[in-house]
PDB file of C-alpha atoms in Angstrom:
ATOM      1  CA  MET A 950     112.241 100.398 109.839  1.00  0.00           C
ATOM      2  CA  GLN A 951     114.045 103.676 110.282  1.00  0.00           C
ATOM      3  CA  LEU A 952     112.243 104.118 113.483  1.00  0.00           C
ATOM      4  CA  PHE A 953     113.010 100.767 114.459  1.00  0.00           C
ATOM      5  CA  ARG A 954     116.738 101.237 114.009  1.00  0.00           C
ATOM      6  CA  LEU A 955     116.768 104.534 115.743  1.00  0.00           C
ATOM      7  CA  CYS A 956     114.579 103.638 118.722  1.00  0.00           C
ATOM      8  CA  LEU A 957     115.710 100.072 119.443  1.00  0.00           C
ATOM      9  CA  PRO A 958     118.457 101.038 121.838  1.00  0.00           C
ATOM     10  CA  ALA A 959     116.226 103.644 123.715  1.00  0.00           C
ATOM     11  CA  ILE A 960     113.414 101.119 124.012  1.00  0.00           C
ATOM     12  CA  ILE A 961     115.753  98.402 125.458  1.00  0.00           C
ATOM     13  CA  LYS A 962     117.257 100.917 127.910  1.00  0.00           C
ATOM     14  CA  SER A 963     113.844 102.486 128.980  1.00  0.00           C
ATOM     15  CA  LYS A 964     112.327 101.855 132.415  1.00  0.00           C
ATOM     16  CA  ILE A 965     108.962 100.750 131.067  1.00  0.00           C
ATOM     17  CA  SER A 966     107.655  97.278 131.756  1.00  0.00           C
ATOM     18  CA  PHE A 967     108.836  94.190 129.817  1.00  0.00           C
ATOM     19  CA  TRP A 968     105.345  93.689 128.234  1.00  0.00           C
ATOM     20  CA  LYS A 969     105.443  97.174 126.793  1.00  0.00           C
ATOM     21  CA  LYS A 970     108.881  96.580 125.432  1.00  0.00           C
ATOM     22  CA  PHE A 971     107.699  93.196 123.914  1.00  0.00           C
ATOM     23  CA  ASN A 972     104.704  94.962 122.422  1.00  0.00           C
ATOM     24  CA  LEU A 973     106.742  97.669 120.779  1.00  0.00           C
ATOM     25  CA  ILE A 974     109.649  95.437 119.524  1.00  0.00           C
ATOM     26  CA  PHE A 975     108.027  92.261 118.667  1.00  0.00           C
ATOM     27  CA  LEU A 976     104.283  92.864 117.903  1.00  0.00           C
ATOM     28  CA  PHE A 977     104.387  96.375 116.523  1.00  0.00           C
ATOM     29  CA  PHE A 978     107.780  96.510 114.765  1.00  0.00           C
ATOM     30  CA  LEU A 979     109.042  92.959 114.024  1.00  0.00           C
ATOM     31  CA  LEU A 980     105.635  91.183 113.508  1.00  0.00           C
ATOM     32  CA  ARG A 981     103.473  93.809 111.735  1.00  0.00           C
ATOM     33  CA  LYS A 982     106.257  95.830 109.851  1.00  0.00           C
ATOM     34  CA  LEU A 983     108.950  93.043 109.176  1.00  0.00           C
ATOM     35  CA  ILE A 984     107.627  89.538 109.515  1.00  0.00           C
ATOM     36  CA  LEU A 985     104.071  89.930 107.931  1.00  0.00           C
ATOM     37  CA  PRO A 986     105.172  91.668 104.715  1.00  0.00           C
ATOM     38  CA  PHE A 987     108.042  89.223 104.267  1.00  0.00           C
ATOM     39  CA  TYR A 988     105.622  86.311 104.909  1.00  0.00           C
ATOM     40  CA  SER A 989     103.048  87.557 102.595  1.00  0.00           C
ATOM     41  CA  PHE A 990     105.445  88.505  99.814  1.00  0.00           C
ATOM     42  CA  THR A 991     107.408  85.253  99.747  1.00  0.00           C
ATOM     43  CA  LEU A 992     104.593  82.789 100.455  1.00  0.00           C
ATOM     44  CA  PHE A 993     101.668  84.175  98.368  1.00  0.00           C
ATOM     45  CA  CYS A 994     103.615  85.847  95.599  1.00  0.00           C
ATOM     46  CA  ILE A 995     106.589  83.607  95.029  1.00  0.00           C
ATOM     47  CA  ILE A 996     106.421  80.142  96.753  1.00  0.00           C
ATOM     48  CA  LEU A 997     102.727  79.244  96.233  1.00  0.00           C
ATOM     49  CA  PRO A 998     102.607  80.060  92.546  1.00  0.00           C
ATOM     50  CA  MET A 999     105.907  78.271  91.853  1.00  0.00           C
ATOM     51  CA  THR A1000     104.540  75.084  93.509  1.00  0.00           C
ATOM     52  CA  MET A1001     101.997  74.925  90.714  1.00  0.00           C
ATOM     53  CA  PHE A1002     104.731  74.134  88.271  1.00  0.00           C
ATOM     54  CA  ILE A1003     106.388  71.457  90.464  1.00  0.00           C
ATOM     55  CA  PRO A1004     104.019  68.528  90.930  1.00  0.00           C
ATOM     56  CA  GLU A1005     106.155  66.979  93.759  1.00  0.00           C
ATOM     57  CA  ALA A1006     105.931  70.223  95.876  1.00  0.00           C
ATOM     58  CA  GLU A1007     102.986  70.498  98.150  1.00  0.00           C
ATOM     59  CA  LEU A1008     101.964  73.153 100.874  1.00  0.00           C
ATOM     60  CA  PRO A1009      99.911  72.060 103.772  1.00  0.00           C
ATOM     61  CA  ALA A1010      96.482  73.681 104.154  1.00  0.00           C
ATOM     62  CA  TRP A1011      97.445  75.416 107.379  1.00  0.00           C
ATOM     63  CA  VAL A1012     100.113  77.325 105.564  1.00  0.00           C
ATOM     64  CA  VAL A1013      97.893  78.628 102.746  1.00  0.00           C
ATOM     65  CA  CYS A1014      94.558  78.933 104.541  1.00  0.00           C
ATOM     66  CA  TYR A1015      94.766  79.006 108.322  1.00  0.00           C
ATOM     67  CA  ILE A1016      97.743  81.397 108.999  1.00  0.00           C
ATOM     68  CA  PRO A1017      96.651  84.172 106.537  1.00  0.00           C
ATOM     69  CA  ALA A1018      93.087  83.902 107.871  1.00  0.00           C
ATOM     70  CA  THR A1019      94.176  84.256 111.486  1.00  0.00           C
ATOM     71  CA  MET A1020      96.527  87.160 110.595  1.00  0.00           C
ATOM     72  CA  SER A1021      93.680  89.002 108.782  1.00  0.00           C
ATOM     73  CA  PHE A1022      91.287  88.253 111.612  1.00  0.00           C
ATOM     74  CA  LEU A1023      93.673  89.754 114.184  1.00  0.00           C
ATOM     75  CA  ASN A1024      94.355  92.845 112.020  1.00  0.00           C
ATOM     76  CA  ILE A1025      90.596  93.657 111.718  1.00  0.00           C
ATOM     77  CA  LEU A1026      89.649  92.602 115.126  1.00  0.00           C
ATOM     78  CA  PRO A1027      89.866  96.248 116.584  1.00  0.00           C
ATOM     79  CA  ALA A1028      87.265  97.288 113.768  1.00  0.00           C
ATOM     80  CA  PRO A1029      84.475  94.641 113.762  1.00  0.00           C
ATOM     81  CA  LYS A1030      82.605  96.591 111.138  1.00  0.00           C
ATOM     82  CA  SER A1031      85.346  95.576 108.624  1.00  0.00           C
ATOM     83  CA  PHE A1032      84.795  91.889 108.963  1.00  0.00           C
ATOM     84  CA  PRO A1033      82.591  91.680 105.772  1.00  0.00           C
ATOM     85  CA  PHE A1034      85.695  93.074 103.789  1.00  0.00           C
ATOM     86  CA  ILE A1035      88.053  90.319 105.058  1.00  0.00           C
ATOM     87  CA  VAL A1036      88.469  88.640 101.584  1.00  0.00           C
ATOM     88  CA  PRO A1037      89.349  91.760  99.506  1.00  0.00           C
ATOM     89  CA  TYR A1038      91.284  92.921 102.435  1.00  0.00           C
ATOM     90  CA  LEU A1039      93.525  89.791 102.336  1.00  0.00           C
ATOM     91  CA  LEU A1040      93.903  89.899  98.612  1.00  0.00           C
ATOM     92  CA  PHE A1041      94.939  93.601  98.495  1.00  0.00           C
ATOM     93  CA  GLU A1042      97.030  93.306 101.540  1.00  0.00           C
ATOM     94  CA  ASN A1043      98.971  90.566  99.723  1.00  0.00           C
ATOM     95  CA  THR A1044      99.214  92.870  96.765  1.00  0.00           C
ATOM     96  CA  MET A1045     100.565  95.818  98.870  1.00  0.00           C
ATOM     97  CA  SER A1046     103.076  93.406 100.293  1.00  0.00           C
ATOM     98  CA  VAL A1047     105.323  94.082  97.254  1.00  0.00           C
ATOM     99  CA  THR A1048     105.536  97.806  98.165  1.00  0.00           C
ATOM    100  CA  LYS A1049     105.738  97.098 101.841  1.00  0.00           C
ATOM    101  CA  PHE A1050     108.539  94.603 101.311  1.00  0.00           C
ATOM    102  CA  ASN A1051     110.484  97.036  99.196  1.00  0.00           C
ATOM    103  CA  ALA A1052     109.917  99.907 101.789  1.00  0.00           C
ATOM    104  CA  MET A1053     111.059  97.484 104.519  1.00  0.00           C
ATOM    105  CA  ILE A1054     114.302  96.570 102.893  1.00  0.00           C
ATOM    106  CA  SER A1055     115.063 100.361 101.962  1.00  0.00           C
ATOM    107  CA  GLY A1056     114.335 101.505 105.510  1.00  0.00           C
ATOM    108  CA  LEU A1057     116.204  98.601 107.267  1.00  0.00           C
ATOM    109  CA  PHE A1058     119.338  98.993 105.186  1.00  0.00           C
ATOM    110  CA  GLN A1059     119.223 102.722 104.648  1.00  0.00           C
ATOM    111  CA  LEU A1060     118.883 102.493 100.809  1.00  0.00           C
ATOM    112  CA  GLY A1061     118.387 105.556  98.558  1.00  0.00           C
ATOM    113  CA  SER A1062     114.713 105.382  98.509  1.00  0.00           C
ATOM    114  CA  ALA A1063     114.502 105.519 102.249  1.00  0.00           C
ATOM    115  CA  TYR A1064     115.162 109.239 102.174  1.00  0.00           C
ATOM    116  CA  GLU A1065     112.436 110.100  99.810  1.00  0.00           C
ATOM    117  CA  TRP A1066     109.131 111.631 101.188  1.00  0.00           C
ATOM    118  CA  VAL A1067     106.268 111.915  98.788  1.00  0.00           C
ATOM    119  CA  VAL A1068     103.201 113.653 100.052  1.00  0.00           C
ATOM    120  CA  THR A1069     100.037 112.478  98.292  1.00  0.00           C
ATOM    121  CA  LYS A1070      97.530 115.094  97.419  1.00  0.00           C
ATOM    122  CA  LYS A1071      94.240 114.622  99.235  1.00  0.00           C
ATOM    123  CA  SER A1072      90.997 114.664  97.203  1.00  0.00           C
ATOM    124  CA  GLY A1073      87.601 115.822  98.351  1.00  0.00           C
ATOM    125  CA  ARG A1074      86.378 119.029  99.755  1.00  0.00           C
ATOM    126  CA  SER A1075      88.501 122.065  99.736  1.00  0.00           C
ATOM    127  CA  SER A1076      90.495 122.308 103.065  1.00  0.00           C
ATOM    128  CA  GLU A1077      90.879 125.323 105.258  1.00  0.00           C
ATOM    129  CA  GLY A1078      94.586 125.551 104.154  1.00  0.00           C
ATOM    130  CA  ASP A1079      93.522 125.967 100.625  1.00  0.00           C
ATOM    131  CA  LEU A1080      91.255 128.794 101.707  1.00  0.00           C
ATOM    132  CA  VAL A1081      93.975 130.454 103.713  1.00  0.00           C
ATOM    133  CA  SER A1082      96.508 130.283 100.945  1.00  0.00           C
ATOM    134  CA  LEU A1083      94.059 131.704  98.501  1.00  0.00           C
ATOM    135  CA  VAL A1084      93.112 134.580 100.877  1.00  0.00           C
ATOM    136  CA  GLU A1085      96.866 135.411 101.212  1.00  0.00           C
ATOM    137  CA  LYS A1086      97.227 135.335  97.509  1.00  0.00           C
ATOM    138  CA  GLU A1087      94.304 137.683  97.134  1.00  0.00           C
ATOM    139  CA  GLY A1088      95.531 139.934  99.843  1.00  0.00           C
ATOM    140  CA  LYS A1089      98.627 140.736  97.945  1.00  0.00           C
ATOM    141  CA  HIS A1090      96.613 142.060  95.098  1.00  0.00           C
ATOM    142  CA  GLN A1091      93.911 143.806  97.142  1.00  0.00           C
ATOM    143  CA  ARG A1092      95.579 145.496 100.117  1.00  0.00           C
ATOM    144  CA  GLY A1093      92.697 147.830 100.722  1.00  0.00           C
ATOM    145  CA  VAL A1094      90.313 145.032 101.413  1.00  0.00           C
ATOM    146  CA  SER A1095      90.239 144.050 105.062  1.00  0.00           C
ATOM    147  CA  VAL A1096      87.881 141.141 105.143  1.00  0.00           C
ATOM    148  CA  PRO A1097      87.977 138.621 102.300  1.00  0.00           C
ATOM    149  CA  ASN A1098      84.845 137.011 100.930  1.00  0.00           C
ATOM    150  CA  LEU A1099      85.298 133.375 101.797  1.00  0.00           C
ATOM    151  CA  GLN A1100      82.270 132.342  99.540  1.00  0.00           C
ATOM    152  CA  GLU A1101      84.094 133.903  96.538  1.00  0.00           C
ATOM    153  CA  MET A1102      87.141 132.023  97.506  1.00  0.00           C
ATOM    154  CA  LYS A1103      85.360 128.710  97.662  1.00  0.00           C
ATOM    155  CA  GLU A1104      83.780 129.374  94.151  1.00  0.00           C
ATOM    156  CA  GLU A1105      87.255 130.123  92.761  1.00  0.00           C
ATOM    157  CA  ILE A1106      88.774 126.900  94.261  1.00  0.00           C
ATOM    158  CA  THR A1107      85.801 124.983  92.863  1.00  0.00           C
ATOM    159  CA  GLN A1108      86.483 126.369  89.488  1.00  0.00           C
ATOM    160  CA  GLN A1109      90.157 125.546  89.613  1.00  0.00           C
ATOM    161  CA  GLU A1110      89.377 121.986  90.550  1.00  0.00           C
ATOM    162  CA  LYS A1111      86.854 121.678  87.669  1.00  0.00           C
ATOM    163  CA  LYS A1112      89.618 122.920  85.317  1.00  0.00           C
ATOM    164  CA  ALA A1113      92.060 120.475  86.719  1.00  0.00           C
ATOM    165  CA  SER A1114      89.641 117.665  86.424  1.00  0.00           C
ATOM    166  CA  LYS A1115      89.260 118.248  82.754  1.00  0.00           C
ATOM    167  CA  LYS A1116      92.864 117.837  82.076  1.00  0.00           C
ATOM    168  CA  LYS A1117      93.753 114.373  80.582  1.00  0.00           C
ATOM    169  CA  LYS A1118      94.672 111.775  83.105  1.00  0.00           C
ATOM    170  CA  HIS A1119      96.653 108.561  82.397  1.00  0.00           C
ATOM    171  CA  ASN A1120      97.263 105.397  84.158  1.00  0.00           C
ATOM    172  CA  ARG A1121     100.755 104.379  85.475  1.00  0.00           C
ATOM    173  CA  ILE A1122     102.189 100.918  84.567  1.00  0.00           C
ATOM    174  CA  TYR A1123     103.610  98.996  87.486  1.00  0.00           C
ATOM    175  CA  THR A1124     105.833  96.403  86.065  1.00  0.00           C
ATOM    176  CA  LYS A1125     106.421  94.414  89.299  1.00  0.00           C
ATOM    177  CA  GLU A1126     102.724  94.031  90.008  1.00  0.00           C
ATOM    178  CA  LEU A1127     102.064  93.104  86.328  1.00  0.00           C
ATOM    179  CA  ALA A1128     104.824  90.450  86.354  1.00  0.00           C
ATOM    180  CA  LEU A1129     103.480  88.880  89.539  1.00  0.00           C
ATOM    181  CA  ALA A1130      99.916  89.140  87.997  1.00  0.00           C
ATOM    182  CA  PHE A1131     101.163  87.169  84.978  1.00  0.00           C
ATOM    183  CA  LEU A1132     102.855  84.562  87.341  1.00  0.00           C
ATOM    184  CA  LEU A1133      99.727  84.147  89.583  1.00  0.00           C
ATOM    185  CA  LEU A1134      97.210  83.971  86.621  1.00  0.00           C
ATOM    186  CA  THR A1135      99.527  81.401  84.866  1.00  0.00           C
ATOM    187  CA  ALA A1136      99.861  79.376  88.044  1.00  0.00           C
ATOM    188  CA  SER A1137      96.053  79.496  88.514  1.00  0.00           C
ATOM    189  CA  ALA A1138      95.541  78.053  84.960  1.00  0.00           C
ATOM    190  CA  ARG A1139      98.063  75.379  85.883  1.00  0.00           C
ATOM    191  CA  SER A1140      96.191  74.654  89.149  1.00  0.00           C
ATOM    192  CA  LEU A1141      92.851  74.273  87.244  1.00  0.00           C
ATOM    193  CA  LEU A1142      94.456  71.786  84.846  1.00  0.00           C
ATOM    194  CA  SER A1143      95.908  69.843  87.851  1.00  0.00           C
ATOM    195  CA  ALA A1144      92.536  69.841  89.621  1.00  0.00           C
ATOM    196  CA  GLN A1145      93.679  71.803  92.616  1.00  0.00           C
ATOM    197  CA  GLY A1146      90.519  73.681  93.328  1.00  0.00           C
ATOM    198  CA  ILE A1147      91.491  75.637  96.415  1.00  0.00           C
ATOM    199  CA  HIS A1148      94.672  76.848  95.032  1.00  0.00           C
ATOM    200  CA  PHE A1149      92.916  77.817  91.752  1.00  0.00           C
ATOM    201  CA  TYR A1150      90.400  80.247  93.200  1.00  0.00           C
ATOM    202  CA  PHE A1151      93.005  81.967  95.445  1.00  0.00           C
ATOM    203  CA  LEU A1152      95.589  82.365  92.685  1.00  0.00           C
ATOM    204  CA  LEU A1153      92.876  83.583  90.255  1.00  0.00           C
ATOM    205  CA  PHE A1154      91.621  86.309  92.419  1.00  0.00           C
ATOM    206  CA  GLN A1155      95.055  87.249  93.743  1.00  0.00           C
ATOM    207  CA  GLY A1156      96.251  87.416  90.194  1.00  0.00           C
ATOM    208  CA  ILE A1157      93.260  89.753  89.255  1.00  0.00           C
ATOM    209  CA  SER A1158      94.180  92.049  92.343  1.00  0.00           C
ATOM    210  CA  PHE A1159      97.676  92.182  91.109  1.00  0.00           C
ATOM    211  CA  LEU A1160      96.440  93.089  87.637  1.00  0.00           C
ATOM    212  CA  LEU A1161      94.113  95.838  88.948  1.00  0.00           C
ATOM    213  CA  VAL A1162      96.959  97.496  90.814  1.00  0.00           C
ATOM    214  CA  GLY A1163      99.595  96.979  88.060  1.00  0.00           C
ATOM    215  CA  LEU A1164      97.380  98.756  85.424  1.00  0.00           C
ATOM    216  CA  ASP A1165      96.524 101.505  87.999  1.00  0.00           C
ATOM    217  CA  LEU A1166      92.786 100.818  87.849  1.00  0.00           C
ATOM    218  CA  ILE A1167      92.290 101.506  91.674  1.00  0.00           C
ATOM    219  CA  GLY A1168      92.631 104.873  92.909  1.00  0.00           C
ATOM    220  CA  GLU A1169      92.988 108.243  91.276  1.00  0.00           C
ATOM    221  CA  GLN A1170      94.919 108.528  88.000  1.00  0.00           C
ATOM    222  CA  VAL A1171      97.777 110.983  87.830  1.00  0.00           C
ATOM    223  CA  GLN A1172      97.786 113.919  85.278  1.00  0.00           C
TER     224      GLN A1172
END
């Protein structure tokens, strides 16, 4: 959203073709970054669960089923191997819509959190940057050594990672996701009592996905 605010005048004034301008402004920025998070958040997280408590309210099947299925299919179309994961992708895409919606509003209106930049630590094998920083650290203490032993460096990094893994880790609690999980699971129970089968399964699994994220049971826990 910050890039959209900054680049929109330049895109409009640029000498590129109309189709490229349409692709950048509508398909990339507006549709994928603005409309879809807003649509997913309002429809699946607010409107659909609330309709379970209002018997007179009814959503047509094309709103609940066809549109999200089409959006998910278009998103995974460039990667056909991801097709078997379309159902969990849709569930967790809706779950992440809370974070995306918050980021969208912050970036669009330049709120305080829009200026924060948190770099996540990557897990896995030791990177070349870790080795270089460790070599520089060792070089300060051993100025007479011209060629460092990279194998020893790797072993030292491995030992440091093992020590870090032994530290006690805890799960964060995300209140927004937990509140929506409670709403969705309650709505699924209400849907079951009112014999609305399609809505029940969707609300149940969507509520479970919100619960997993809210209790920080997916991903790496923080120390």
